[in-house]
Coordinates of C-alpha atoms in Angstrom, one line a residue:
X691 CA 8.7 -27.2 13.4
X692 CA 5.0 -25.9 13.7
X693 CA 4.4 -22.6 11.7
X694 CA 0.5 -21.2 11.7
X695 CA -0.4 -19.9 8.7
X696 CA -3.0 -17.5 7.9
X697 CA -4.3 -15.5 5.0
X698 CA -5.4 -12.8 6.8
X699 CA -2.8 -12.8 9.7
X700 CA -5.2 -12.1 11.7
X701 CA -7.2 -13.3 15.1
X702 CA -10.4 -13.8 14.7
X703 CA -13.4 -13.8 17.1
X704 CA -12.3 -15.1 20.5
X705 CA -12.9 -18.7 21.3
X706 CA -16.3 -20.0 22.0
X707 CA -16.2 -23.6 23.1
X708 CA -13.5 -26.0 25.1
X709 CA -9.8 -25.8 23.9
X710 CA -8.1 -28.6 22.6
X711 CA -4.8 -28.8 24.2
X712 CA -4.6 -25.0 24.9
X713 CA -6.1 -24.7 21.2
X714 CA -9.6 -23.1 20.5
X715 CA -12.0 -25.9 18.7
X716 CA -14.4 -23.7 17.0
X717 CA -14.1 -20.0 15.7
X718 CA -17.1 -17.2 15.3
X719 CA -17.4 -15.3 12.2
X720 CA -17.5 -11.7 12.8
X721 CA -19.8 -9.1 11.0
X722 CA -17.2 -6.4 10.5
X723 CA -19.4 -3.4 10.2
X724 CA -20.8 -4.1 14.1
X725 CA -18.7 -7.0 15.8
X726 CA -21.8 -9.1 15.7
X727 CA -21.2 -12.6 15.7
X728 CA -22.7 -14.6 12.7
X729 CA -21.6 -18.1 13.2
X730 CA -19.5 -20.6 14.5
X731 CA -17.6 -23.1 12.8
X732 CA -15.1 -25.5 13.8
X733 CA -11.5 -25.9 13.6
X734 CA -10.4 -28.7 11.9
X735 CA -7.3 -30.5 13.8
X736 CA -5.0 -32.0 11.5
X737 CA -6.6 -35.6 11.3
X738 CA -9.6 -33.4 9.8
X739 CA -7.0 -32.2 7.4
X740 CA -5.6 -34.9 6.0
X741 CA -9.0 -36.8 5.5
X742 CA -10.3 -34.4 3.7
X743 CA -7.4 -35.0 1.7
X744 CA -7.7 -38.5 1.8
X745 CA -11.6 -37.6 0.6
X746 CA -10.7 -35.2 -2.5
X747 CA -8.0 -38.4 -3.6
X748 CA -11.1 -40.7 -4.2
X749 CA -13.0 -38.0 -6.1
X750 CA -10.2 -36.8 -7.9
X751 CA -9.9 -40.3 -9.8
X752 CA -13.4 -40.0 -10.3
X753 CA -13.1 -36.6 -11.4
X754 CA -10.2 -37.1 -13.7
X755 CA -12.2 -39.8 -15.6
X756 CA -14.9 -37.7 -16.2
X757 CA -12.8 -35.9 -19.4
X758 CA -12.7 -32.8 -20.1
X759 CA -16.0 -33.0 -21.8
X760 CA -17.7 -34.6 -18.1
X761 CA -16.0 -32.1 -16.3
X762 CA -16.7 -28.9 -18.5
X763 CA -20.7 -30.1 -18.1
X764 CA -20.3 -30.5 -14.3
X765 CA -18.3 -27.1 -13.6
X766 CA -21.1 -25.4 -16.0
X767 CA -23.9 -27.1 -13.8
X768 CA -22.0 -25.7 -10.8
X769 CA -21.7 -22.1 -12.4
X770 CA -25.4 -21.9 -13.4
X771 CA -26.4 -23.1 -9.4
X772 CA -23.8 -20.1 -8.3
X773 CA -25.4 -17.6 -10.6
X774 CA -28.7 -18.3 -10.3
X775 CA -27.9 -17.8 -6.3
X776 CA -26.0 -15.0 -6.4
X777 CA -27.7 -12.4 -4.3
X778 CA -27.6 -15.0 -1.7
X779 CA -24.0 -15.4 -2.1
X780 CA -23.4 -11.2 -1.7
X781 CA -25.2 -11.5 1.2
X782 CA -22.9 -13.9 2.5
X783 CA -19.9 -11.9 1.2
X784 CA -21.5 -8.4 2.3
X785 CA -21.9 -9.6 6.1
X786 CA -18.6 -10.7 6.6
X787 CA -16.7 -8.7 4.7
X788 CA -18.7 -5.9 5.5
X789 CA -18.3 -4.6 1.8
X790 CA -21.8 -3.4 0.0
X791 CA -24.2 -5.5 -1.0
X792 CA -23.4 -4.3 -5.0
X793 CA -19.6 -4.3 -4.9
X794 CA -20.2 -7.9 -3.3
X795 CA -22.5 -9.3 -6.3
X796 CA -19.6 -7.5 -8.7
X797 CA -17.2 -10.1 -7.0
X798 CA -19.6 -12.6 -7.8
X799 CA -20.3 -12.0 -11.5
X800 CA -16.8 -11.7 -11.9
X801 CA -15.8 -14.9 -10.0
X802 CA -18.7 -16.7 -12.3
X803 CA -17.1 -15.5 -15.9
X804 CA -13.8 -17.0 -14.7
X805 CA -15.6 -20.6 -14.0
X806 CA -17.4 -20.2 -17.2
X807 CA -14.0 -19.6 -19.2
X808 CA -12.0 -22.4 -17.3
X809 CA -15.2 -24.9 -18.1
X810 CA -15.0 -24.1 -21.8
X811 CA -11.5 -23.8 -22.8
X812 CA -9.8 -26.6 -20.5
X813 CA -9.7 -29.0 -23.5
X814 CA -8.5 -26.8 -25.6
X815 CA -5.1 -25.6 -23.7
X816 CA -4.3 -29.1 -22.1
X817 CA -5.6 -31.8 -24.2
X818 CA -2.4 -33.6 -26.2
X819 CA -1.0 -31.8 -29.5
X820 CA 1.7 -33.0 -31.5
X821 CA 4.6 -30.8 -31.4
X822 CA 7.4 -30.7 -33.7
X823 CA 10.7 -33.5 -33.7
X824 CA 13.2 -31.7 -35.0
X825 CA 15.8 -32.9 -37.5
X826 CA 17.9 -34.9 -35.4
X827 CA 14.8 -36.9 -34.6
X828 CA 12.5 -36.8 -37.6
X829 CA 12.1 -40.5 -36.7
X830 CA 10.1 -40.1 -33.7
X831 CA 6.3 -38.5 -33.5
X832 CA 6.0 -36.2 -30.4
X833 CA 3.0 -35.2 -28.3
X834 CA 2.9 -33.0 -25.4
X835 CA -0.2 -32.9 -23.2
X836 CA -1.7 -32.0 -19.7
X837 CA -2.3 -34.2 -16.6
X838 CA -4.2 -32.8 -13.5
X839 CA -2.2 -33.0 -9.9
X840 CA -4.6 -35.2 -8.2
X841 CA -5.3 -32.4 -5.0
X842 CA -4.9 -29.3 -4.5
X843 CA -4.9 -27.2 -1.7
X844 CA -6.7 -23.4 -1.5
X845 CA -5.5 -20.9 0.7
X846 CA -8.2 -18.1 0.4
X847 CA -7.5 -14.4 1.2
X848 CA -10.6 -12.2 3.3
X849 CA -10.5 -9.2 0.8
X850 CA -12.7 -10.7 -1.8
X851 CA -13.2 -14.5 -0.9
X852 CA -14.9 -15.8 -4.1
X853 CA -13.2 -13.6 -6.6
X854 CA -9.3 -14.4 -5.6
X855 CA -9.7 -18.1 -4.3
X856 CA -12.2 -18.8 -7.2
X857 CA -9.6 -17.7 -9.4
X858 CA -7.5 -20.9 -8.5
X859 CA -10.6 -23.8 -7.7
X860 CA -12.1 -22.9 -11.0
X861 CA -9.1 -23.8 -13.2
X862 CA -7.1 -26.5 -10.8
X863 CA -11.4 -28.2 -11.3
X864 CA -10.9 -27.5 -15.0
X865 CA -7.6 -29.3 -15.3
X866 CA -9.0 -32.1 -13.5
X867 CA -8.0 -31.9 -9.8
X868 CA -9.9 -32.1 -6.4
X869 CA -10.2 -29.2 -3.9
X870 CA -9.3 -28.7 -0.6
X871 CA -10.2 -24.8 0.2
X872 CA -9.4 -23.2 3.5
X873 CA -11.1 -19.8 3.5
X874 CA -10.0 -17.6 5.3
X875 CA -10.8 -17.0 9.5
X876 CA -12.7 -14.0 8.2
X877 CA -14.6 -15.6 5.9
X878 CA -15.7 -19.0 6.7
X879 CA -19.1 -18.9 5.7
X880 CA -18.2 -18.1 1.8
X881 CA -16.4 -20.6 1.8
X882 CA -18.9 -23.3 2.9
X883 CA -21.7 -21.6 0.8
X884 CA -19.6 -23.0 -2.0
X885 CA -19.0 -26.3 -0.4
X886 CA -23.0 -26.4 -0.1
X887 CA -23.8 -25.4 -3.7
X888 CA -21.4 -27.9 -5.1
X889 CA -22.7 -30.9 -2.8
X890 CA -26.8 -30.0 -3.8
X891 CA -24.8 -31.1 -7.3
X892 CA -23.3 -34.0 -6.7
X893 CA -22.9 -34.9 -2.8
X894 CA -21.3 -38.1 -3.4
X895 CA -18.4 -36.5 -4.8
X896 CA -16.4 -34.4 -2.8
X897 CA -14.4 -33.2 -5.2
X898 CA -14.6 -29.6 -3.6
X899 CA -14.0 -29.9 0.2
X900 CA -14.1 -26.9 2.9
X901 CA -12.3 -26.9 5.8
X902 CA -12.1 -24.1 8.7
X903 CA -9.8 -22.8 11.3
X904 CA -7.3 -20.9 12.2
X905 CA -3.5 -20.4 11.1
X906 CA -2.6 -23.7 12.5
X907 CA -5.5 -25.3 9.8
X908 CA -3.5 -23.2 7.0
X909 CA -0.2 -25.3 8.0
X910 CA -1.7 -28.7 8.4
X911 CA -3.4 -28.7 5.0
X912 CA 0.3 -27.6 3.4
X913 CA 1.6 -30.5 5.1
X914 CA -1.5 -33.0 4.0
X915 CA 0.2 -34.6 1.4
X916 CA -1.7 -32.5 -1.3
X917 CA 0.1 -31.7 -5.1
X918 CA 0.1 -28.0 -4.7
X919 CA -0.9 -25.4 -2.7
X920 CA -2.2 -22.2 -3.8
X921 CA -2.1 -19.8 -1.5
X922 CA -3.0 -15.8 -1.6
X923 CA -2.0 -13.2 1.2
X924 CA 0.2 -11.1 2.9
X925 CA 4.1 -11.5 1.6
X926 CA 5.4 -12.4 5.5
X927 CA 2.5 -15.2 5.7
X928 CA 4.1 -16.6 2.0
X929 CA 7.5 -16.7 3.7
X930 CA 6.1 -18.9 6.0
X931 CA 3.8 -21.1 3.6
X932 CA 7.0 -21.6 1.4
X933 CA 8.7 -23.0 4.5
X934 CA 6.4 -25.7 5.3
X935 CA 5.8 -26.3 1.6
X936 CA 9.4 -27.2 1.7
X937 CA 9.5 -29.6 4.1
X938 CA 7.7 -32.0 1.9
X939 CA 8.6 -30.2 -1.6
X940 CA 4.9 -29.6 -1.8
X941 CA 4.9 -26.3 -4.9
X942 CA 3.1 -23.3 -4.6
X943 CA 1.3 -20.6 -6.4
X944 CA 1.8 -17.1 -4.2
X945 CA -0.5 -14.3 -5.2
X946 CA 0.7 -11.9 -2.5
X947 CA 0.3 -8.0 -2.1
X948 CA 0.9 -5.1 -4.0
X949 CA 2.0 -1.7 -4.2
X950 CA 0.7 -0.6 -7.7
X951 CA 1.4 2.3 -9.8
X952 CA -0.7 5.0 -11.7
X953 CA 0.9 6.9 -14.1
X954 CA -1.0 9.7 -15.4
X955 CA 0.9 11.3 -18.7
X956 CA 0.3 15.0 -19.8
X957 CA -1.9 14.4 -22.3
X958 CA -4.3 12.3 -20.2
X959 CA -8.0 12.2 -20.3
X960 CA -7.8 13.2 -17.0
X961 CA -11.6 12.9 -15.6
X962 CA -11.3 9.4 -17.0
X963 CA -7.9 9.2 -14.7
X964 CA -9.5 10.9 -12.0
X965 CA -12.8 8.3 -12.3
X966 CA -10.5 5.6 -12.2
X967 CA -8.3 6.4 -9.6
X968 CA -10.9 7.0 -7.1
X969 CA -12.3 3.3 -7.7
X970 CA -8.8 1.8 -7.8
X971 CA -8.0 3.5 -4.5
X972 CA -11.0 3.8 -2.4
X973 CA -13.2 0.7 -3.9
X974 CA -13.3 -2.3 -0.9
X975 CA -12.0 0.4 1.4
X976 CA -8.5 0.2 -0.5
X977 CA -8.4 -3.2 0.1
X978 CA -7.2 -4.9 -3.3
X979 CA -4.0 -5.8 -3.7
X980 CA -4.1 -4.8 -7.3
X981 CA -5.7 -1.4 -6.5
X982 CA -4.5 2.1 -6.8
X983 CA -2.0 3.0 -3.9
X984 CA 0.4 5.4 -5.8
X985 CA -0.1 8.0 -8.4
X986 CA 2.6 9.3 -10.2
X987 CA 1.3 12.4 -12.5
X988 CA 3.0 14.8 -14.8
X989 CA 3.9 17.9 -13.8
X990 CA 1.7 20.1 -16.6
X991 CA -1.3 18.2 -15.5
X992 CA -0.5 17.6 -11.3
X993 CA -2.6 20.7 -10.3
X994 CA -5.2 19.7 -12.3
X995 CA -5.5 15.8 -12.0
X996 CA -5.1 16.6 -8.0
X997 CA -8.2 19.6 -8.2
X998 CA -10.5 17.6 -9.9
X999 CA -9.4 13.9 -7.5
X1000 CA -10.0 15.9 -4.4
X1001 CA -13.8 17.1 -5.8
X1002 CA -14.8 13.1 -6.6
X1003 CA -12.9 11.8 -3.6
X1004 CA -15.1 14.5 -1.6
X1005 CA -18.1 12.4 -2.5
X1006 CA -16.6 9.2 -1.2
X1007 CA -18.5 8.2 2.1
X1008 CA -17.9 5.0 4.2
X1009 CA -20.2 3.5 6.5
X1010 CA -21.7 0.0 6.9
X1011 CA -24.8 0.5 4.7
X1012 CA -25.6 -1.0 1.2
X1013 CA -25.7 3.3 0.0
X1014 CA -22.1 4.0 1.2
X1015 CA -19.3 4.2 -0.9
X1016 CA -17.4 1.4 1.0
X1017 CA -17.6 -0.3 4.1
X1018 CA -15.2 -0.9 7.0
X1019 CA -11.5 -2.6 7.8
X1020 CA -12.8 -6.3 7.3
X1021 CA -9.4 -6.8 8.9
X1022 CA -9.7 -4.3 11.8
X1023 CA -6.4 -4.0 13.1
X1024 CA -5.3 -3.3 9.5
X1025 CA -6.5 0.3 10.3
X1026 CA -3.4 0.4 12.8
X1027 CA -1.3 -0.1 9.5
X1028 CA -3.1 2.5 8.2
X1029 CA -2.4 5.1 10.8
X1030 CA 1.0 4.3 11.1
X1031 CA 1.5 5.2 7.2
X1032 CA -0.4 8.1 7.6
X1033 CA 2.2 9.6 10.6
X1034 CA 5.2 8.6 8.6
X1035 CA 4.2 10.1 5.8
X1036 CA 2.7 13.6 7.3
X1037 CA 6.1 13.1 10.0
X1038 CA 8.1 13.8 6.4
X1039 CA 6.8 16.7 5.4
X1040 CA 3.7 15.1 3.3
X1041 CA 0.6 17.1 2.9
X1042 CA -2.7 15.7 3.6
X1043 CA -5.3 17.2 1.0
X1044 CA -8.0 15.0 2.3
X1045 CA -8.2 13.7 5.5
X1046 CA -5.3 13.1 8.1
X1047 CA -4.7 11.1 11.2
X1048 CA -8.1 11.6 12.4
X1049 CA -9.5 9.2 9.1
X1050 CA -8.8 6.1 10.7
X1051 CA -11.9 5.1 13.4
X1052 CA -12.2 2.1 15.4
X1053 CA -13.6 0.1 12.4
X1054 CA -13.7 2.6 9.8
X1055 CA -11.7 4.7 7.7
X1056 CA -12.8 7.8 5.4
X1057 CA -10.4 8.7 2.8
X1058 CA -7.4 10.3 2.4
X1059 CA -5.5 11.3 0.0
X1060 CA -1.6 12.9 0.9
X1061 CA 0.7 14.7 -1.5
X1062 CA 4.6 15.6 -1.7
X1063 CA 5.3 12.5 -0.2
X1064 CA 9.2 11.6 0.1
X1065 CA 9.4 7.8 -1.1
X1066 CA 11.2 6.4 1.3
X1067 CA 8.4 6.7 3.2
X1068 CA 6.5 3.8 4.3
X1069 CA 3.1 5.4 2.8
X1070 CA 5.3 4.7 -0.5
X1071 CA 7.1 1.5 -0.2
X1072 CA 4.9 -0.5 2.3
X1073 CA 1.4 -1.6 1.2
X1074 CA -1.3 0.0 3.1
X1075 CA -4.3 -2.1 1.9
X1076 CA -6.5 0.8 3.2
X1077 CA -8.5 3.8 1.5
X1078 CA -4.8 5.9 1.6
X1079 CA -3.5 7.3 -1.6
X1080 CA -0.1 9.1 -2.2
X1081 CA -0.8 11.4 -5.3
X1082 CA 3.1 12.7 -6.3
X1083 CA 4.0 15.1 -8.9
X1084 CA 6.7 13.9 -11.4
X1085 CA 9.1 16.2 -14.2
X1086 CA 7.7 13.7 -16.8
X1087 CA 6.6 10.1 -17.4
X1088 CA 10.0 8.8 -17.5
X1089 CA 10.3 10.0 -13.9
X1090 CA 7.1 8.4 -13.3
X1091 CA 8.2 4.6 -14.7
X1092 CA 11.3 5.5 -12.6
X1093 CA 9.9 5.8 -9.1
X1094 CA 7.0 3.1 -10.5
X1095 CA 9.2 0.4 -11.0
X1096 CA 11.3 1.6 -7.4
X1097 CA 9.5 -0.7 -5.0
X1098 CA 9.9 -4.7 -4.4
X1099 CA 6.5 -5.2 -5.1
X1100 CA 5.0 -5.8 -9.0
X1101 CA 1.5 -7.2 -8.9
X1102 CA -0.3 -4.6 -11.2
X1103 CA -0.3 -0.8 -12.8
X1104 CA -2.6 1.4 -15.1
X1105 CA -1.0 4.0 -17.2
X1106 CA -3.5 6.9 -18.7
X1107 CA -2.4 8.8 -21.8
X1108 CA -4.6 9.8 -25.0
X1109 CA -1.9 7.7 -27.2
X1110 CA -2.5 4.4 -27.0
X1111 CA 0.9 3.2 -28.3
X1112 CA 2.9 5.0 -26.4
X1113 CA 0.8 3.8 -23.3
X1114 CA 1.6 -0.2 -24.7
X1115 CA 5.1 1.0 -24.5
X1116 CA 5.0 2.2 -21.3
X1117 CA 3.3 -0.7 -20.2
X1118 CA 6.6 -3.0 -21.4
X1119 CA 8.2 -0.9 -19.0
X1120 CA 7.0 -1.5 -16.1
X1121 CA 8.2 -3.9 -13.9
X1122 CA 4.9 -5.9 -13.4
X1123 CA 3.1 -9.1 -13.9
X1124 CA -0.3 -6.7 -15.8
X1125 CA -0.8 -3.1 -16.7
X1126 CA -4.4 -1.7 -17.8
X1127 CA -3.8 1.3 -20.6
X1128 CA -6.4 3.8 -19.7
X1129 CA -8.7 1.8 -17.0
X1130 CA -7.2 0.2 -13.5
X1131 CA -7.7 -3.4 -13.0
X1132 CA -8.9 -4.5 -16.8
X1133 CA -7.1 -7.0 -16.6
X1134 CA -8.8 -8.8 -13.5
X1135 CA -12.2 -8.8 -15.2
X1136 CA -10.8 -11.0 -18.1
X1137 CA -10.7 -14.5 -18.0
X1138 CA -7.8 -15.3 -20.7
X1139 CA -5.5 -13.2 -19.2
X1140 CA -3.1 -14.5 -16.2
X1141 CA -3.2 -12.4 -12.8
X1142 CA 0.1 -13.0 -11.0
X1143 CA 3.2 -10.7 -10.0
X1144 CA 6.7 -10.5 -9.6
X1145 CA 9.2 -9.7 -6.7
X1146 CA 7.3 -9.5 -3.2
X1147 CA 4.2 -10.1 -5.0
X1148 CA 4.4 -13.3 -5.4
X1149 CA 5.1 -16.3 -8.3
X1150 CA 3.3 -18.6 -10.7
X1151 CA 0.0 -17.5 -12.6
X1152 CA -3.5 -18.1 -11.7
X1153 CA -6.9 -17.9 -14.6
X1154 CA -6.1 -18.3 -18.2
X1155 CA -4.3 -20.5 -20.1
X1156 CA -1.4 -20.1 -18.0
X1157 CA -3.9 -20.7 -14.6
X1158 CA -4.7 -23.5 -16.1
X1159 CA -1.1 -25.5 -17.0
X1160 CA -0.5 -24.0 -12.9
X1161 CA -2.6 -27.0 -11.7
X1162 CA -1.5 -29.2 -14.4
X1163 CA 1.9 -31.3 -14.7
X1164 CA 2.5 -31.9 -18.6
X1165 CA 3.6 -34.9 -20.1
X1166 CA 5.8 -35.9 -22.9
X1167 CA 5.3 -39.2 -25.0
X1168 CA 7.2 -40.2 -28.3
X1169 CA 6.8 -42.7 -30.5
X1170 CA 9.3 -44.0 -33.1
X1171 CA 7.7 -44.2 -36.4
X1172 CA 10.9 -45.8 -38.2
X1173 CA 14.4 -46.6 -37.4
X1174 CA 17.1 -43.7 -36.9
X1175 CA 19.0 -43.3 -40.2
X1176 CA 21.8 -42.5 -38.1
X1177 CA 22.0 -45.1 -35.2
X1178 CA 23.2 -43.1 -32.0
X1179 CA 21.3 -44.3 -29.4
X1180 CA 23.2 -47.6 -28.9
X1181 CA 26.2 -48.3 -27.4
X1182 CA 27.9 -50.4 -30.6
X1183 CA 27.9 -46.7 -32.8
X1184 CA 29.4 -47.1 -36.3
X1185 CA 32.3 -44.9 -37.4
X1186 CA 30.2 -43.7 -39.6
X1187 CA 27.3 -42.6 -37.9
X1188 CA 29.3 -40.7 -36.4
X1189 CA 31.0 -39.1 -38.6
X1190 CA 27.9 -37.6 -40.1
X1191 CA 27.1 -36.4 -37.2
X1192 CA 30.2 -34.5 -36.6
X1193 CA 29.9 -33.3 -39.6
X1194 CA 26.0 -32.5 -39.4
X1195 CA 27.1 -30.6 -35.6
X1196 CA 29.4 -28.1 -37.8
X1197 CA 26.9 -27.6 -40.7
X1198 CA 23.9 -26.9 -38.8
X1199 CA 25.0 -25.1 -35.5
X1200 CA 28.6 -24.0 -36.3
X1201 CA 27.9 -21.5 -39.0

């Protein structure tokens, strides 16, 4: 069976050099905001793959015997070069993302305080503890700890190509693994920028590896014989990931879209709401899958919220310069999608307050915001990953959690309401993996906390503590600090022994 597998789903610039058996051996890199080519870079064939994996197994013994003290001083070393490069990074990021040059360093600050927190807290979530024994086994001393995979294999999305894929290398590095990163077709040269600053560290160690190329390169690095894959993208491009994971029972981390929710209660700050939502729905030209694409607000307060979202989102101008509010489709025929959610939704009887069919461009997109859409439509259920927003009245909240929580996705949600408690317990309501309380996408700037989602969104937990056990297997020891006073574990029991325990059984449980 050969599957290709891609993050972005998407073709990038056309062939430049002699195929390969009817397959393309290098790839350019594409400035979105003008079709210009950047670079080229190569495709690695599958040999390629799998001795780059044969690479990162060398320096992941190396790595692993470094301790979590040798590591934490390496990955700090490696977060210090990032930093103090970081404007060369956004350039990097800006060109072929086509984002602006400040919404590009953003990803990079963020993407730094993530590697900073795995760095300093790895010993402290996986090194060995002593849990408790129990009654039954009060005999034996028990100690749980954390062992790293060996290799692990990256996926990387387009959208924001340090932020998400960082988001797995820094922790699976933290927990002691080696990495194997295939950045997405899009964005090659982000990727290798960090292969580069990592090998001016220690380029002897290959303990974080980049290769390029297209799906095909996705598919050959799941079947590379690495530990785990973590892969972030579209839900259909999981689907197929998962199936050649199978083959070889390789696991996987999915971080895939979303489709999230803003509820917006009554008593609402609601030029705080209004603030937000234009960020969470217009920021990287509405491509986040954790951003705003639905907005669910009371009735008492729709007229208003919607008045004074139209006046900011008026402000909101694309273009492909460092001043404009965003830039254009990094994944151009993503604009089709765009369109097509646009007609279904208008087709329905929705109302466009800003913008229409005319929005979409060749490679940008200005804003639009549509109203009294029905939610079967696709506008509602499909994610549109584009600078669309639906903005629908509700009765009250309840109705709000109610259509929220109606969708297959659940990535992320923000709830806005002037009670704090009561916007916790709406947060316990919603069918999610994270919910910010009066702010969208708090949660994504805080390394602690894991980012994952549930349903068509994906499984398994990258950054915290929980990103952290994802790239780790744990291990159980005992040891047997005196005999059993009650013998069981031999195949001569007494009568006795057994006897207290039946009686034990009905003392301690059957009561």
């Amino acid at each position: 069976m050969t599957r290709e597998l891609s993050s972005s789903d998407a073709a990038p610039g056309s062939p430049t050099a002699p195929t390969r058996d009817g397959a393309p051996t290098t790839f350019a890199s594409l400035d979105p905001r003008t079709g210009e080519t950047l670079a080229e870079y190569p495709v690695a064939t599958a040999p390629d793959v799998r001795a780059a994996v044969e690479r990162a197994r060398g320096a992941a013994r190396w790595w692993d015997a470094q301790g979590f003290r040798g590591r934490r001083d390496w990955l700090l070393e490696f977060k210090r070069a990032i930093a103090s490069d970081g404007d060369g990074l956004a350039r990097v990021i800006s060109a072929e993302t086509g984002k602006p040059h400040d919404d590009a360093l953003l990803e990079v600050m963020l993407a730094v305080e993530h590697l900073d927190w795995a760095a300093r807290n790895a010993k402290k979530v996986l090194r060995p503890r002593r849990v408790p024994s129990g009654l039954v086994s009060a005999n034996q001393s028990a100690t749980l700890g954390y062992k790293p995979l060996g290799v692990v294999g990256v996926i990387g999305p387009w959208n924001y190509p340090v932020y998400t894929p960082m988001g797995s290398i820094s922790y699976a590095l933290a927990a002691g693994n080696a990495i194997v990163f295939k950045p997405s077709e899009l964005t090659p040269g982000v990727g290798k920028w960090l292969e580069d600053k990592w090998n001016s560290l220690a380029p002897t160690q290959p303990v974080l590896q980049v290769i390029t190329g297209l799906g095909a390169t996705g598919a050959d690095l799941c079947r590379a014989g690495v530990d785990k894959i973590a892969f972030t993208g579209s839900g259909p491009t999981a689907r197929k990931v998962m199936a050649v994971c199978a083959e070889t029972l390789t696991p996987l981390v999915a971080e895939c879209g979303g489709k999230d929710a803003m509820l917006v209660a009554e008593d609402a700050d609601l030029d705080k709401a209004v603030e937000f939502a234009a960020f969470g729905a217009f920021g990287n030209a509405g491509q986040t899958c954790a951003g705003v694409e639905r907005i669910y607000v009371a009735e008492p307060v729709y007229r208003q919220f919607l008045d004074k979202f139209t006046a900011a989102v008026e402000r909101v101008r694309p273009g492909g310069s460092d001043a404009d509010t965003y830039g254009p489709m990094t994944l151009p025929r993503q604009a089709d999608v765009v369109r097509n959610h646009i007609a279904d939704a208008l087709d329905r009887g929705a109302r466009a307050v800003i913008g229409g069919i005319d929005s979409v461009h060749d490679r940008f997109v200005d804003p639009v915001i549509l109203t009294d859409v029905p939610e079967s439509s696709s506008a509602v259920c499909e994610e549109t990953f584009g600078p669309t927003v639906v903005v629908n009245k509700v009765r009250d909240i309840e109705e709000g959690i109610e259509r929220a929580n109606a969708t297959s996705y659940g990535l992320g949600a923000s709830v806005f309401t002037s009670n704090r408690s009561r916007g916790k317990d709406i947060a316990d309501r919603l069918r999610t993996g994270m919910v910010s309380v009066n702010s969208v996408l708090g949660f994504a700037g805080i390394p602690s906390l894991p980012f994952g989602g549930i349903g068509e969104s994906g499984f398994g937990r990258i950054h915290g503590a929980d990103g952290l056990r994802e790239f780790s297997r744990p291990k159980s020891v005992t040891v047997q600090k005196f005999s059993a006073p009650l013998n069981l574990l031999t195949l001569e029991r007494s009568a006795r022994d057994m006897k207290i325990s039946a009686w034990m059984l009905k003392a301690r449980h059957g009561r």
